[in-house]
Amino acid sequence: MDPFFPPALQAHARRMAACALPALFAAEPNRFARFSVSCHDLLLDYSKNRLTEETLALLIDWAHAAGLEQARADLFSGVRCNWTEQRAVLHPALRHLGGQAVYLDGVDVMPGVRQQLARVEQFATQFRAGEIRAADGRPLRHLVNIGIGGSHLGPEMISQALQPYGQDGPEVRFVSNMDGADFLGAVQGLQAAETLFVLASKTFSTRETLLNTEAALRWLREGGVGVSALPHHLVAVTAAPQRAQAYGITPDRIFTIWDWVGGRYSWCSAIGLSIAVRIGYGHFAQMLAGAHAMDCHFQSAPLPVNMPVVLALLGLWSRLLEGADTLAILPYDHALRRFPAYLQQCDMESNGKRIDRDGQVVGYGTGPVLWGEVGSNAQHSFFQLLHQGTHAVAIDFIACANGHTSLHDHHQELLANFLAQSEVLMRGRSPAEVEADLRADGLSAEEILRLLPHRVFPGNRPSNTVLMPCLTPFNLGMLIALYEMKIFVQGVMWRVNSFDQWGVELGKKAAQRLLQESRRLLAGEVVDLGHHDSSTQGLLRQVIAWQKDQSKN
Ligand code: F6P
């Protein structure tokens, strides 16, 4: 067993190993009521986990002993929780819209937060009203958000998820990838004279975003926008305003974020400008209110009924008991189809770490591999493995009782499938049940013998469900904050810094060097590649050879 877990919990896990979920349900008729927790309209059902009251009590004791309450208080009070970069982590302040102060080094950050939000509101409202104009007075009608990682995934996922609330708003498109196909796809069919680019980058130094910014400037010029008219088509959201100005963005078009806003937690800052344009500032403010409601719940609810805390501890429990080191996020709502991708960055960039707060290599597993897909599509791709494969996978189902379309029957069937999947994973189908089924189907004894092992479902496969009445802006804000705070809790328990991301740096530098080398090779220069391994050398030379072949044709 993993040495990370307290001995009492390990001993309990050994006892629970023989415990089957169907038996737990049979023994406890009120299991759903006991092992579910609510926050406003969000319901977390975790009864389909192999756990008991004792499990929960042991997990909560462990969280107390790990100093979770102190860590939580530190997070909300401006302590530099990002200790490798000496930064506070104050994204909860961005949705803290009452009159209260939030102090960082004795200075209230809230006036600045309110000022930027007021600017976002004004700009988004004006854009939607056709009042943001090109130099010739023509209204700008299209918005293209250029950004990557946290400056892309949240805004894109949210704009898509809340599209029913933005029917009256302009189309908003997103570009993130350095593959030029992404940029060209995003501007396809748009008129330069009517297009605004939102350049979203906390650092304004991210290669993808700068490359796409340069492409946008060229595209505007080629589309007939004169040099002096360019600033009308550009807005930046950044913590590095001077760098944005170097690209010709005027100070009045620069929205500020701060170093205490982590990129993957930045959707609720001015990085959310494109969301506010898409769905209207009122709906964006409802999202902020939802996230704030979850923050308040996280701060004040006792740990056993604290939704982010419970969800986080369940993740640790499933690691210990089931050996599950991957987490499948399965939203049964088409609007949330980008939610797994969004959460991948939020979780894996936060807790995909191996050094603890003492600077030591951890001797235990940390952040899970997070993946997922929208239901019911996922049922026809990887559910086979979930039901009958050999991997232990932690699963979060997410579902909304009501959909947004007029196709009510579709939604009913979608929900029936979500309910069926979590039940079947838990229950399985025993050899005796399968045999009876096959006999009823008229199969011979010989055929039954041959097919039976393939038709058995072992069951006893746990899952959580997050259920809500409808995917409103408020509920989506809560859902996002639920996972943000869950990730924070797990980081505390694993003793890692959830707010830095040094692991993305090395590859960026290596790419810059390889770019120079590939350009020189393409130009016919002799380049010493001896510092690369033979695989990298071989691949690079093959790329160049095929590029040269192509250019001859
Ligand atoms: O992938 C690394 C990263 O720094 C993320 O943390 C961040 O969200 C993304 O790049 C984009 O960064 P920026 O907003 O500074 O362009």
Coordinates of C-alpha atoms and ligand atoms in Angstrom, one line a residue, residues 146-153 200-210 237-238 243 257 262-266 271 345 349 500-501 504-505 508, ligand 1:
I146 CA -6.5 34.5 -28.9
G147 CA -5.0 32.7 -25.9
I148 CA -3.9 29.3 -24.7
G149 CA -4.1 27.2 -21.5
G150 CA -6.0 29.1 -18.9
S151 CA -6.4 32.0 -21.2
H152 CA -8.4 29.8 -23.6
L153 CA -9.8 26.7 -22.0
A200 CA -5.6 37.0 -23.7
S201 CA -2.3 36.3 -22.0
K202 CA -1.3 36.8 -18.4
T203 CA 2.4 37.0 -19.3
F204 CA 2.0 38.2 -22.9
S205 CA 5.0 36.1 -23.7
T206 CA 3.5 32.8 -24.6
R207 CA 4.8 31.7 -27.9
E208 CA 1.4 30.4 -29.3
T209 CA -0.4 33.6 -28.4
L210 CA 2.3 35.8 -29.8
V237 CA -6.0 41.1 -21.1
T238 CA -2.8 40.7 -19.3
R243 CA 4.5 43.9 -23.6
I257 CA -5.1 40.9 -14.3
G262 CA -3.2 31.7 -11.7
G263 CA -3.7 31.2 -15.5
R264 CA -5.9 28.1 -15.0
Y265 CA -8.0 29.9 -12.4
S266 CA -8.4 33.1 -14.5
I271 CA -9.8 36.9 -19.0
Q345 CA -5.4 21.7 -17.3
E349 CA -1.2 21.4 -14.2
D500 CA 3.1 26.7 -10.1
Q501 CA 3.8 24.9 -13.4
V504 CA 5.9 23.2 -18.9
E505 CA 9.1 25.2 -19.2
K508 CA 9.3 25.4 -24.5
Ligands
F6P1 O1 1.0 26.0 -20.1 C1 1.6 26.9 -19.3 C2 0.9 28.2 -19.1 O2 1.7 29.1 -18.4 C3 -0.4 28.0 -18.3 O3 -0.3 27.9 -17.0 C4 -1.2 29.2 -18.8 O4 -2.5 29.1 -18.5 C5 -0.8 29.2 -20.2 O5 0.5 28.8 -20.3 C6 -1.0 30.5 -20.9 O6 -0.2 31.5 -20.3 P1 -0.5 33.1 -20.6 O7 -1.8 33.4 -20.2 O8 0.6 33.8 -19.8 O9 -0.3 33.3 -22.1

